[in-house]
């Protein structure tokens, strides 16, 4: 029997919500969801499940910096044959989620270590099963599919099938500010998650010496300014008025606008050797509304310097995925290591797939974390500097 994922609590409908993220960064997303005030029900590789009402759908889409999308979880079952898949899919109460004219299809299916591995067949069988259910529920000969869109995402792992209706539409990494990008961009969600993994705080200096189109500096500036990542984009679920009232979206946007710190001040810098990509980075920062918080400059890594202490480098240096680039990597990483050593008590955080990164930098990392950037295995290296001394709080003397 299909498990119910629509739950009534004190006359309020609660959804089971599923937020996929980069493998290795579940703890960051879990903290974000908890900070929004929602109950975590499960943490797995590459996704976090939580419970929330209709407003949670809007708030999660607008506020979560590290989730790839937000799904309404509607199915969780085992299927080792297409007959099982059909029956389990048909058992899902689709009529509780979809209007009579809703357009629903499996937009993407993935299958790992499962007997059902043909994603095109999975998509076809599930579409037929949900169509049968909708036809029976609404007494129709066929689904008209003339109304709003309800794209499905399906995950198979070891014969377990998890089904979610995608409330986001475009991936949440598409904030709306990056129209152009460099040759090897890092996604906005991954950049935000890596920043949140570090102890960086907006009152500390942050430099990215390989800034490319500016993703690390821009995401850091948005954090510093309290700008919600989804403020300036739309979501497919905005038109699902029968599930998510319009008021939920309006309230979430109002909340986001109230959290913006108009008077934010920070020292964030982005350098790159390419003058054209620096121009792109400035344009991206302007679209994000944080250009006044970031100093971009054309500068090679061997000119990296800063007079102040206790700063942070957070960066995504070249990986050398192309053969001709590999030859240049040792010199690039040696230059980065040398300039880092000349900075006064700084910390450095770096994501790369280059296997000799620590050797060429000339220092073993204090910590490294395996992270999958798409299908590419990378490591996030932490080189820790000294912490700044705690500020003394002067307590005024009282007379008497």
PDB file of C-alpha atoms in Angstrom, residues 52-170:
ATOM      1  CA  UNK A  52       6.172  21.511   6.258  1.00  0.00           C
ATOM      2  CA  UNK A  53       2.905  23.196   5.296  1.00  0.00           C
ATOM      3  CA  UNK A  54       2.093  25.068   2.076  1.00  0.00           C
ATOM      4  CA  UNK A  55       4.127  28.088   3.164  1.00  0.00           C
ATOM      5  CA  UNK A  56       7.166  25.801   3.570  1.00  0.00           C
ATOM      6  CA  UNK A  57       7.119  25.132  -0.178  1.00  0.00           C
ATOM      7  CA  UNK A  58       7.393  28.851  -0.934  1.00  0.00           C
ATOM      8  CA  UNK A  59       9.900  29.607   1.838  1.00  0.00           C
ATOM      9  CA  UNK A  60      12.148  26.642   0.972  1.00  0.00           C
ATOM     10  CA  UNK A  61      12.291  27.654  -2.692  1.00  0.00           C
ATOM     11  CA  UNK A  62      13.042  31.291  -1.883  1.00  0.00           C
ATOM     12  CA  UNK A  63      15.427  30.889   1.083  1.00  0.00           C
ATOM     13  CA  UNK A  64      17.418  27.650   0.647  1.00  0.00           C
ATOM     14  CA  UNK A  65      20.864  28.443  -0.753  1.00  0.00           C
ATOM     15  CA  UNK A  66      22.169  24.867  -1.057  1.00  0.00           C
ATOM     16  CA  UNK A  67      19.203  22.780  -2.321  1.00  0.00           C
ATOM     17  CA  UNK A  68      18.985  21.909  -6.007  1.00  0.00           C
ATOM     18  CA  UNK A  69      15.174  21.941  -5.974  1.00  0.00           C
ATOM     19  CA  UNK A  70      12.191  21.316  -3.675  1.00  0.00           C
ATOM     20  CA  UNK A  71       9.947  18.300  -4.353  1.00  0.00           C
ATOM     21  CA  UNK A  72       6.610  17.201  -2.923  1.00  0.00           C
ATOM     22  CA  UNK A  73       7.292  13.594  -1.990  1.00  0.00           C
ATOM     23  CA  UNK A  74       4.365  11.483  -3.202  1.00  0.00           C
ATOM     24  CA  UNK A  75       5.764   7.952  -3.441  1.00  0.00           C
ATOM     25  CA  UNK A  76       8.323   5.705  -1.749  1.00  0.00           C
ATOM     26  CA  UNK A  77       8.149   2.002  -2.589  1.00  0.00           C
ATOM     27  CA  UNK A  78      10.088  -0.994  -3.877  1.00  0.00           C
ATOM     28  CA  UNK A  79       9.663  -2.145  -7.473  1.00  0.00           C
ATOM     29  CA  UNK A  80      11.625  -4.971  -9.085  1.00  0.00           C
ATOM     30  CA  UNK A  81       9.395  -5.384 -12.136  1.00  0.00           C
ATOM     31  CA  UNK A  82       7.503  -3.042 -14.421  1.00  0.00           C
ATOM     32  CA  UNK A  83       4.246  -4.607 -13.221  1.00  0.00           C
ATOM     33  CA  UNK A  84       5.135  -3.667  -9.640  1.00  0.00           C
ATOM     34  CA  UNK A  85       6.129  -0.179 -10.776  1.00  0.00           C
ATOM     35  CA  UNK A  86       2.792   0.260 -12.565  1.00  0.00           C
ATOM     36  CA  UNK A  87       0.701  -0.899  -9.589  1.00  0.00           C
ATOM     37  CA  UNK A  88       2.652   1.123  -6.999  1.00  0.00           C
ATOM     38  CA  UNK A  89       2.494   4.261  -9.148  1.00  0.00           C
ATOM     39  CA  UNK A  90      -1.229   3.814  -9.714  1.00  0.00           C
ATOM     40  CA  UNK A  91      -1.737   3.457  -5.946  1.00  0.00           C
ATOM     41  CA  UNK A  92      -0.453   7.005  -5.374  1.00  0.00           C
ATOM     42  CA  UNK A  93      -3.479   9.324  -4.806  1.00  0.00           C
ATOM     43  CA  UNK A  94      -2.616  11.626  -7.711  1.00  0.00           C
ATOM     44  CA  UNK A  95      -6.031  13.307  -7.545  1.00  0.00           C
ATOM     45  CA  UNK A  96      -5.033  14.808  -4.169  1.00  0.00           C
ATOM     46  CA  UNK A  97      -2.202  16.694  -5.863  1.00  0.00           C
ATOM     47  CA  UNK A  98      -3.269  17.258  -9.462  1.00  0.00           C
ATOM     48  CA  UNK A  99      -6.295  19.117 -10.808  1.00  0.00           C
ATOM     49  CA  UNK A 100      -8.412  17.439 -13.458  1.00  0.00           C
ATOM     50  CA  UNK A 101      -6.603  19.203 -16.313  1.00  0.00           C
ATOM     51  CA  UNK A 102      -3.080  19.041 -14.816  1.00  0.00           C
ATOM     52  CA  UNK A 103      -0.183  18.159 -17.104  1.00  0.00           C
ATOM     53  CA  UNK A 104       1.973  15.594 -15.315  1.00  0.00           C
ATOM     54  CA  UNK A 105       4.876  13.550 -16.642  1.00  0.00           C
ATOM     55  CA  UNK A 106       8.188  12.067 -15.462  1.00  0.00           C
ATOM     56  CA  UNK A 107      10.609  14.794 -16.467  1.00  0.00           C
ATOM     57  CA  UNK A 108      13.652  12.943 -15.162  1.00  0.00           C
ATOM     58  CA  UNK A 109      14.308   9.444 -13.826  1.00  0.00           C
ATOM     59  CA  UNK A 110      17.555   8.014 -12.479  1.00  0.00           C
ATOM     60  CA  UNK A 111      18.389   4.402 -11.626  1.00  0.00           C
ATOM     61  CA  UNK A 112      21.357   3.085  -9.640  1.00  0.00           C
ATOM     62  CA  UNK A 113      21.906  -0.608  -8.773  1.00  0.00           C
ATOM     63  CA  UNK A 114      18.263  -1.480  -9.544  1.00  0.00           C
ATOM     64  CA  UNK A 115      16.620  -4.198 -11.610  1.00  0.00           C
ATOM     65  CA  UNK A 116      14.675  -1.513 -13.465  1.00  0.00           C
ATOM     66  CA  UNK A 117      17.422   0.459 -15.170  1.00  0.00           C
ATOM     67  CA  UNK A 118      15.862   1.723 -18.417  1.00  0.00           C
ATOM     68  CA  UNK A 119      14.870   5.286 -17.534  1.00  0.00           C
ATOM     69  CA  UNK A 120      12.810   5.721 -20.702  1.00  0.00           C
ATOM     70  CA  UNK A 121      10.737   2.621 -19.817  1.00  0.00           C
ATOM     71  CA  UNK A 122      10.371   3.846 -16.214  1.00  0.00           C
ATOM     72  CA  UNK A 123       9.060   7.178 -17.523  1.00  0.00           C
ATOM     73  CA  UNK A 124       6.627   5.497 -19.930  1.00  0.00           C
ATOM     74  CA  UNK A 125       5.207   2.980 -17.415  1.00  0.00           C
ATOM     75  CA  UNK A 126       4.753   5.574 -14.675  1.00  0.00           C
ATOM     76  CA  UNK A 127       3.027   8.001 -17.034  1.00  0.00           C
ATOM     77  CA  UNK A 128       0.556   5.304 -18.061  1.00  0.00           C
ATOM     78  CA  UNK A 129      -0.122   4.346 -14.421  1.00  0.00           C
ATOM     79  CA  UNK A 130      -0.803   7.895 -13.220  1.00  0.00           C
ATOM     80  CA  UNK A 131      -2.994   8.544 -16.282  1.00  0.00           C
ATOM     81  CA  UNK A 132      -5.086   5.457 -15.407  1.00  0.00           C
ATOM     82  CA  UNK A 133      -5.444   6.668 -11.819  1.00  0.00           C
ATOM     83  CA  UNK A 134      -6.500  10.178 -12.891  1.00  0.00           C
ATOM     84  CA  UNK A 135      -8.963   8.821 -15.448  1.00  0.00           C
ATOM     85  CA  UNK A 136     -10.584   6.624 -12.804  1.00  0.00           C
ATOM     86  CA  UNK A 137     -10.654   9.377 -10.185  1.00  0.00           C
ATOM     87  CA  UNK A 138     -12.177  11.992 -12.485  1.00  0.00           C
ATOM     88  CA  UNK A 139     -14.250   9.602 -14.666  1.00  0.00           C
ATOM     89  CA  UNK A 140     -12.459  10.600 -17.873  1.00  0.00           C
ATOM     90  CA  UNK A 141     -11.588   8.696 -21.020  1.00  0.00           C
ATOM     91  CA  UNK A 142      -8.226  10.522 -21.212  1.00  0.00           C
ATOM     92  CA  UNK A 143      -6.276  13.210 -19.357  1.00  0.00           C
ATOM     93  CA  UNK A 144      -6.833  16.589 -21.064  1.00  0.00           C
ATOM     94  CA  UNK A 145      -3.472  17.979 -19.784  1.00  0.00           C
ATOM     95  CA  UNK A 146      -4.400  21.540 -20.734  1.00  0.00           C
ATOM     96  CA  UNK A 147      -3.722  23.053 -17.301  1.00  0.00           C
ATOM     97  CA  UNK A 148      -0.710  23.747 -15.099  1.00  0.00           C
ATOM     98  CA  UNK A 149       2.462  21.669 -15.259  1.00  0.00           C
ATOM     99  CA  UNK A 150       3.451  19.138 -12.579  1.00  0.00           C
ATOM    100  CA  UNK A 151       6.843  17.667 -13.559  1.00  0.00           C
ATOM    101  CA  UNK A 152       7.916  14.507 -11.727  1.00  0.00           C
ATOM    102  CA  UNK A 153      11.394  13.440 -10.621  1.00  0.00           C
ATOM    103  CA  UNK A 154      11.978   9.748  -9.894  1.00  0.00           C
ATOM    104  CA  UNK A 155      14.957   8.202  -8.092  1.00  0.00           C
ATOM    105  CA  UNK A 156      15.684   4.453  -8.149  1.00  0.00           C
ATOM    106  CA  UNK A 157      18.343   3.101  -5.777  1.00  0.00           C
ATOM    107  CA  UNK A 158      18.666  -0.628  -5.044  1.00  0.00           C
ATOM    108  CA  UNK A 159      15.075  -1.219  -6.252  1.00  0.00           C
ATOM    109  CA  UNK A 160      13.650   1.500  -3.984  1.00  0.00           C
ATOM    110  CA  UNK A 161      11.720   4.130  -5.912  1.00  0.00           C
ATOM    111  CA  UNK A 162      11.165   7.653  -4.574  1.00  0.00           C
ATOM    112  CA  UNK A 163       8.759   9.902  -6.468  1.00  0.00           C
ATOM    113  CA  UNK A 164       8.509  13.680  -6.134  1.00  0.00           C
ATOM    114  CA  UNK A 165       6.580  16.463  -7.838  1.00  0.00           C
ATOM    115  CA  UNK A 166       8.999  19.275  -8.656  1.00  0.00           C
ATOM    116  CA  UNK A 167       7.828  22.605  -7.194  1.00  0.00           C
ATOM    117  CA  UNK A 168      10.865  24.573  -8.404  1.00  0.00           C
ATOM    118  CA  UNK A 169      10.934  24.180 -12.175  1.00  0.00           C
ATOM    119  CA  UNK A 170      14.404  25.385 -13.154  1.00  0.00           C
TER     120      UNK A 170
END
